[in-house]
Coordinates of C-alpha atoms and ligand atoms in Angstrom, one line a residue:
M1 CA 0.6 56.7 221.5
H2 CA -1.6 54.2 223.3
I3 CA 0.1 51.2 224.9
V4 CA -1.2 48.7 227.4
P5 CA 0.4 48.7 230.9
F6 CA 3.5 46.5 231.4
G7 CA 2.2 43.7 233.7
V8 CA 5.5 42.5 235.1
E9 CA 6.9 45.9 235.7
Q10 CA 3.8 47.1 237.5
W11 CA 3.9 44.0 239.7
M12 CA 7.6 44.6 240.5
N13 CA 7.1 48.3 241.1
E14 CA 4.3 47.6 243.5
Y15 CA 5.9 45.0 245.7
E16 CA 9.7 44.7 245.1
T17 CA 10.8 47.1 247.8
R18 CA 8.4 45.6 250.3
C19 CA 9.3 42.0 250.3
A20 CA 11.8 40.2 252.6
H21 CA 12.8 37.3 250.2
N22 CA 12.8 38.3 246.6
L23 CA 12.3 35.3 244.4
A24 CA 10.8 37.5 241.7
E25 CA 14.3 39.0 240.9
T26 CA 15.5 38.0 237.4
C27 CA 19.1 39.3 237.6
V28 CA 21.9 37.1 238.8
D29 CA 22.7 38.4 242.4
S30 CA 23.8 41.9 241.6
L31 CA 27.4 43.0 242.1
T32 CA 28.6 46.0 244.1
V33 CA 31.1 48.3 242.5
D34 CA 33.8 46.9 244.9
E35 CA 33.0 43.3 244.0
L36 CA 33.2 44.2 240.3
L37 CA 36.6 45.8 240.8
A38 CA 37.8 42.9 242.9
L39 CA 36.8 40.5 240.0
A40 CA 38.6 42.7 237.5
G41 CA 41.7 43.5 239.6
D42 CA 43.6 46.8 239.8
A43 CA 40.9 48.8 241.6
A44 CA 43.1 51.8 242.3
R45 CA 43.8 52.4 238.6
V46 CA 40.1 52.1 237.7
W47 CA 39.1 54.6 240.5
A48 CA 41.7 57.0 239.2
E49 CA 40.4 56.7 235.7
I50 CA 36.8 57.4 236.9
R51 CA 38.0 60.4 239.0
A52 CA 39.8 61.9 236.0
M53 CA 36.8 61.6 233.7
R54 CA 35.4 64.8 232.2
L55 CA 31.7 64.2 232.2
G56 CA 30.5 65.2 228.8
Y57 CA 28.2 63.1 226.7
G58 CA 31.1 60.7 225.9
A59 CA 31.1 58.6 222.7
I60 CA 27.6 58.9 221.2
E61 CA 27.3 55.2 220.1
G62 CA 29.3 53.9 223.0
S63 CA 33.1 54.0 223.5
D64 CA 35.2 52.1 221.0
R65 CA 36.6 50.0 223.8
L66 CA 33.1 49.1 225.0
R67 CA 31.9 48.2 221.5
R68 CA 35.0 46.1 221.0
A69 CA 34.3 44.2 224.2
I70 CA 30.6 43.7 223.3
A71 CA 31.6 42.5 219.7
A72 CA 33.9 39.9 221.3
L73 CA 30.8 38.2 222.8
Y74 CA 29.8 37.2 219.2
A75 CA 31.4 34.8 216.8
S76 CA 31.8 37.2 213.9
Q77 CA 30.8 40.7 214.7
P78 CA 33.0 43.8 214.2
P79 CA 32.6 46.7 216.7
E80 CA 30.7 48.7 213.9
H81 CA 27.9 46.3 214.3
V82 CA 27.3 47.3 217.9
L83 CA 25.1 50.1 219.1
V84 CA 25.0 50.9 222.8
T85 CA 21.6 51.5 224.4
H86 CA 19.8 52.2 227.7
G87 CA 19.5 48.6 228.7
A88 CA 18.0 45.8 226.6
I89 CA 14.7 47.5 227.2
G90 CA 16.0 50.5 225.3
A91 CA 17.5 48.2 222.6
N92 CA 14.2 46.3 222.0
A93 CA 12.1 49.5 221.9
L94 CA 14.5 51.1 219.4
V95 CA 14.4 48.1 217.1
Y96 CA 10.6 48.1 217.0
A97 CA 10.5 51.9 216.5
A98 CA 12.9 51.6 213.6
L99 CA 11.3 48.6 211.9
V100 CA 7.6 48.4 212.5
E101 CA 4.9 50.3 210.6
P102 CA 1.1 49.9 210.8
G103 CA -0.1 46.7 209.1
D104 CA 3.3 44.9 209.3
R105 CA 3.1 41.5 210.7
V106 CA 5.1 40.8 213.8
I107 CA 5.3 37.2 215.1
T108 CA 6.2 36.9 218.8
V109 CA 6.6 34.0 221.1
Q110 CA 4.6 34.0 224.3
P111 CA 5.3 33.9 227.2
T112 CA 8.1 36.3 226.9
Y113 CA 9.0 39.9 227.9
Q114 CA 5.9 41.9 227.2
Q115 CA 7.8 44.5 225.2
H116 CA 7.8 42.0 222.3
Y117 CA 4.1 42.0 221.8
S118 CA 2.8 45.2 223.4
I119 CA 5.1 47.6 221.6
P120 CA 4.4 46.2 218.1
A121 CA 0.7 46.3 218.9
S122 CA 0.9 49.9 219.9
L123 CA 2.7 50.7 216.7
G124 CA -0.3 49.2 214.8
A125 CA 1.3 46.0 213.8
D126 CA -0.6 42.8 213.0
V127 CA 0.8 40.9 216.0
R128 CA 0.6 37.1 215.8
I129 CA 1.4 35.0 218.9
L130 CA 3.3 31.8 218.8
R131 CA 2.5 30.0 222.1
L132 CA 5.3 28.2 223.9
R133 CA 3.7 25.1 225.5
P134 CA 5.0 23.0 228.4
E135 CA 4.4 19.7 226.4
R136 CA 7.0 21.0 224.0
Q137 CA 9.4 22.1 226.7
F138 CA 8.4 25.6 226.0
L139 CA 10.1 25.5 222.6
P140 CA 8.4 26.9 219.5
D141 CA 6.5 24.6 217.2
L142 CA 8.2 25.3 213.9
D143 CA 5.2 24.1 211.8
E144 CA 3.0 26.5 213.6
L145 CA 5.5 29.3 213.1
A146 CA 5.6 28.5 209.3
S147 CA 1.9 28.8 209.2
L148 CA 2.1 32.3 210.7
V149 CA 4.8 33.7 208.4
S150 CA 3.4 35.7 205.5
P151 CA 4.8 38.1 202.9
E152 CA 3.8 40.9 205.2
T153 CA 6.0 39.6 208.1
K154 CA 8.4 42.3 209.1
V155 CA 9.8 40.8 212.4
I156 CA 9.9 37.4 214.1
A157 CA 10.7 38.1 217.7
I158 CA 12.2 35.4 219.9
N159 CA 13.9 35.3 223.3
N160 CA 16.8 33.0 223.8
P161 CA 17.2 31.9 226.6
N162 CA 13.6 32.5 227.3
N163 CA 12.2 34.5 230.2
P164 CA 10.1 33.2 232.0
T165 CA 10.4 29.5 231.1
G166 CA 14.2 29.1 231.0
A167 CA 13.8 27.2 227.7
L168 CA 16.8 27.2 225.4
M169 CA 16.8 26.9 221.6
D170 CA 19.8 25.2 220.0
V171 CA 21.6 26.4 216.9
G172 CA 19.6 24.1 214.7
M173 CA 16.3 25.7 215.8
L174 CA 17.7 29.2 215.4
D175 CA 18.8 28.4 211.9
A176 CA 15.4 26.9 211.1
I177 CA 13.7 30.1 212.3
A178 CA 16.2 32.2 210.3
A179 CA 15.5 30.2 207.1
M180 CA 11.7 30.9 207.5
A181 CA 12.4 34.6 208.0
A182 CA 14.7 34.7 205.0
R183 CA 12.0 33.3 202.7
A184 CA 9.7 36.2 203.8
G185 CA 12.5 38.8 203.8
A186 CA 11.8 39.3 207.6
W187 CA 14.1 40.3 210.4
V188 CA 14.6 38.1 213.4
L189 CA 14.9 40.0 216.7
C190 CA 16.4 37.7 219.3
D191 CA 16.4 39.1 222.8
E192 CA 19.5 37.4 224.3
V193 CA 19.6 39.3 227.6
Y194 CA 20.0 35.9 229.5
R195 CA 22.7 34.6 227.1
G196 CA 25.7 33.1 229.0
L197 CA 23.7 31.3 231.6
D198 CA 23.1 27.8 230.1
Q199 CA 23.2 25.0 232.7
D200 CA 25.4 22.8 230.5
G201 CA 28.7 23.1 228.6
D202 CA 30.4 26.5 228.4
G203 CA 27.1 28.2 229.1
T204 CA 26.9 30.3 225.9
T205 CA 24.5 29.6 223.1
A206 CA 24.8 30.8 219.5
S207 CA 23.6 34.3 218.8
M208 CA 21.1 35.2 216.1
A209 CA 23.2 38.1 214.8
D210 CA 25.9 35.5 213.9
R211 CA 23.5 33.2 212.2
Y212 CA 21.4 35.4 209.8
E213 CA 22.1 38.5 207.8
R214 CA 18.8 40.0 209.1
G215 CA 19.4 38.7 212.6
I216 CA 19.3 41.3 215.3
S217 CA 20.6 40.4 218.8
T218 CA 19.9 42.5 221.9
G219 CA 21.7 42.0 225.1
S220 CA 22.7 43.9 228.3
M221 CA 24.8 44.0 231.4
S222 CA 21.7 43.4 233.6
K223 CA 21.1 39.6 233.9
A224 CA 24.1 37.4 233.2
F225 CA 26.6 40.1 234.1
S226 CA 24.8 41.1 237.4
L227 CA 25.1 44.8 236.7
A228 CA 21.5 46.1 236.0
G229 CA 22.4 49.3 237.8
L230 CA 24.6 50.3 234.9
R231 CA 21.4 50.5 232.7
L232 CA 23.5 49.5 229.7
G233 CA 22.5 47.3 226.8
W234 CA 23.2 47.0 223.1
I235 CA 21.9 46.0 219.7
V236 CA 24.1 43.9 217.4
A237 CA 23.1 43.9 213.7
T238 CA 24.2 45.0 210.3
R239 CA 25.1 48.6 209.9
S240 CA 22.1 49.4 207.7
L241 CA 19.8 48.4 210.6
L242 CA 21.8 50.3 213.1
D243 CA 21.7 53.4 211.0
A244 CA 17.9 53.2 210.9
V245 CA 17.9 52.7 214.7
A246 CA 20.3 55.5 215.2
I247 CA 17.7 58.0 213.8
H248 CA 15.3 57.1 216.6
R249 CA 18.0 56.8 219.2
D250 CA 19.1 60.4 218.6
Y251 CA 15.7 61.5 219.8
N252 CA 15.6 59.5 223.1
T253 CA 19.1 58.4 224.2
I254 CA 22.0 60.7 222.9
S255 CA 24.5 58.5 224.7
V256 CA 24.7 56.3 227.8
G257 CA 26.5 57.5 231.0
M258 CA 30.3 57.6 230.7
V259 CA 30.8 55.9 234.1
D260 CA 28.4 53.2 233.1
D261 CA 30.2 52.7 229.8
H262 CA 33.5 52.4 231.6
L263 CA 32.3 49.9 234.2
A264 CA 30.6 47.8 231.6
T265 CA 33.8 47.7 229.6
L266 CA 35.7 46.5 232.6
A267 CA 33.2 43.8 233.3
L268 CA 33.2 42.6 229.7
E269 CA 37.0 42.6 229.5
H270 CA 36.8 40.3 232.5
R271 CA 33.8 38.3 231.3
D272 CA 35.2 34.9 232.2
A273 CA 35.4 35.9 235.8
V274 CA 32.0 37.7 235.9
L275 CA 30.1 35.0 233.9
G276 CA 31.9 32.2 235.8
R277 CA 30.5 33.7 239.1
S278 CA 27.1 33.9 237.5
R279 CA 27.1 30.4 236.2
Q280 CA 28.3 29.1 239.5
I281 CA 25.3 30.8 241.2
T282 CA 22.7 29.7 238.6
R283 CA 23.9 26.1 238.5
T284 CA 24.1 25.8 242.3
N285 CA 20.7 27.5 242.8
L286 CA 18.9 25.5 240.2
G287 CA 20.2 22.3 241.8
I288 CA 18.7 23.5 245.1
L289 CA 15.4 24.4 243.5
D290 CA 15.3 21.0 241.6
A291 CA 15.7 19.1 244.9
W292 CA 13.0 21.3 246.5
M293 CA 10.6 20.7 243.6
A294 CA 10.9 17.0 244.0
N295 CA 8.9 17.4 247.3
Q296 CA 6.2 19.7 246.0
P297 CA 3.2 17.7 244.9
R298 CA 1.2 20.8 244.1
L299 CA 3.8 22.4 241.8
G300 CA 4.9 21.2 238.4
W301 CA 7.5 22.6 236.0
V302 CA 9.6 22.1 232.9
K303 CA 13.1 22.3 234.4
P304 CA 14.9 25.4 232.9
R305 CA 17.9 24.8 230.7
S306 CA 19.2 28.3 230.9
G307 CA 18.5 31.8 232.3
T308 CA 17.5 32.8 235.8
T309 CA 13.8 32.0 235.9
A310 CA 11.5 29.0 236.2
L311 CA 7.8 28.7 235.6
L312 CA 6.0 26.7 238.2
Q313 CA 2.5 25.3 237.5
L314 CA 0.2 25.8 240.5
D315 CA -2.3 23.1 241.5
V316 CA -4.1 25.2 244.0
P317 CA -7.6 26.6 243.5
M318 CA -6.6 30.3 243.5
T319 CA -5.6 32.8 240.9
S320 CA -1.9 33.3 240.6
R321 CA -2.2 36.9 241.7
D322 CA -4.2 36.0 244.9
F323 CA -1.6 33.3 245.6
C324 CA 1.3 35.7 245.2
V325 CA -0.3 38.5 247.3
R326 CA -1.2 36.0 250.1
L327 CA 2.3 34.5 250.0
L328 CA 3.8 38.0 250.3
E329 CA 1.6 39.1 253.1
Q330 CA 2.1 35.9 255.1
T331 CA 5.7 35.0 254.5
G332 CA 7.5 38.0 252.9
V333 CA 8.4 35.8 249.8
M334 CA 7.9 37.5 246.5
L335 CA 7.2 35.5 243.3
T336 CA 5.6 36.9 240.1
P337 CA 2.1 35.7 239.1
G338 CA 1.7 34.2 235.7
S339 CA -1.3 36.4 235.1
V340 CA 1.0 39.4 234.3
M341 CA 2.6 37.4 231.5
E342 CA -0.4 35.6 229.9
M343 CA 0.3 32.5 232.0
E344 CA -2.5 32.2 234.5
G345 CA -2.2 29.1 236.6
W346 CA 1.6 29.5 236.7
L347 CA 4.1 31.4 238.9
R348 CA 7.5 32.7 237.9
M349 CA 10.4 32.2 240.2
G350 CA 13.7 34.0 239.8
Y351 CA 16.2 31.5 241.3
A352 CA 19.5 33.4 240.7
N353 CA 19.4 35.7 243.7
H354 CA 21.9 35.1 246.6
T355 CA 21.8 31.4 247.5
R356 CA 20.9 32.3 251.1
I357 CA 17.8 34.2 249.9
L358 CA 16.8 31.3 247.7
R359 CA 17.1 28.8 250.6
E360 CA 15.2 30.9 253.1
G361 CA 12.5 31.8 250.5
L362 CA 12.0 28.1 249.5
D363 CA 11.7 27.1 253.2
R364 CA 9.0 29.7 253.7
L365 CA 7.3 28.9 250.4
G366 CA 7.4 25.2 251.3
S367 CA 5.6 25.8 254.6
F368 CA 3.0 28.0 252.9
M369 CA 2.3 25.3 250.3
V370 CA 1.3 22.9 253.1
R371 CA -1.0 25.5 254.7
V372 CA -2.6 27.1 251.6
Ligands
PLP401 C1 13.8 39.1 228.2 C2 14.1 40.5 228.7 N1 14.5 41.4 227.9 C3 14.9 42.6 228.3 C4 14.8 43.0 229.6 C5 15.3 44.4 230.0 O1 16.5 44.3 230.6 P1 17.5 45.5 230.8 O2 16.8 46.7 230.3 O3 17.7 45.6 232.3 O4 18.7 45.2 230.1 C6 14.4 42.0 230.5 C7 14.3 42.4 232.0 O5 13.7 41.7 232.8 C8 14.1 40.7 230.1 O6 13.7 39.8 230.9

């Protein structure tokens, strides 16, 4: 199967371990196991449970306790509507493998995580791109979406909150997209890996799986829960969709790790503490970035409303990649060039790393902006 290289992942693989100040990171400052156990309490009991584990394959679709804890993140989903996967990256890949056949139309917002357009293209889909534009706060133009929806449309893929823009669709917009999909009999895949990190209110937006019978929500422990090292994600959808996915999953997953399942369950059962920490970091850090941006005449943005990333528009006569490589070499600060996500002229900054790393990185980036 031919597939184009994954731009962001290649950039990260090349430079991530070589930078001093990682402002390309999209996870909220990752937790150590000890920090997770401290947030959850009763560390001695948890260690005893892990030591006593007999390491077979475990529950194939994810343990009942884990699926109950994931289901509790949604307004009206039973545990049977949850399938555990190898990260959200595994979840998205499985959904496309199960649904998309050559010639099917797949409509995908852009910019977004590249899986959502490159995997359907590799499967032979007729991929149509719905551009998210800064003048619309990077929210989809629903009239444009309506013009792309056809009877052949199999999937409309959205990402809420959006990586890389930090845009956030409200429930009205989600319902409008679901209504368009319903008219075409299409599925809506909503990648919700950053859900729980809104800057306002209780921090959690409505989920597509709760809004539409053919709504599919993917999520994971990586971003809002600060536990990417567990490599644990999920799909929430109707049982018929999960049964179709499970056929593919049997060929490439079997099950996720039992220790990962256990630690993810623990984090989700203490989600108020884990997400409270994450929101405290993302809200503090976005405030710092906002104040810094006010003094940057050569950078523009649409201030994010959720997630962990911001897109910065670069008013410097240089490609985004040249800018990022020079920045890295001269200062040790790592950003992600817009060129790897179809956004030349822009830079992606992950602002949810440790606050000290953000402050130091912004200091260095600020000095570089004056020199460059
Ligand atoms: C929008 C989006 N979806 C999915 C993923 C994959 O996340 P994971 O496999 O770590 O859950 C990422 C990671 O950057 C992402 O940004």
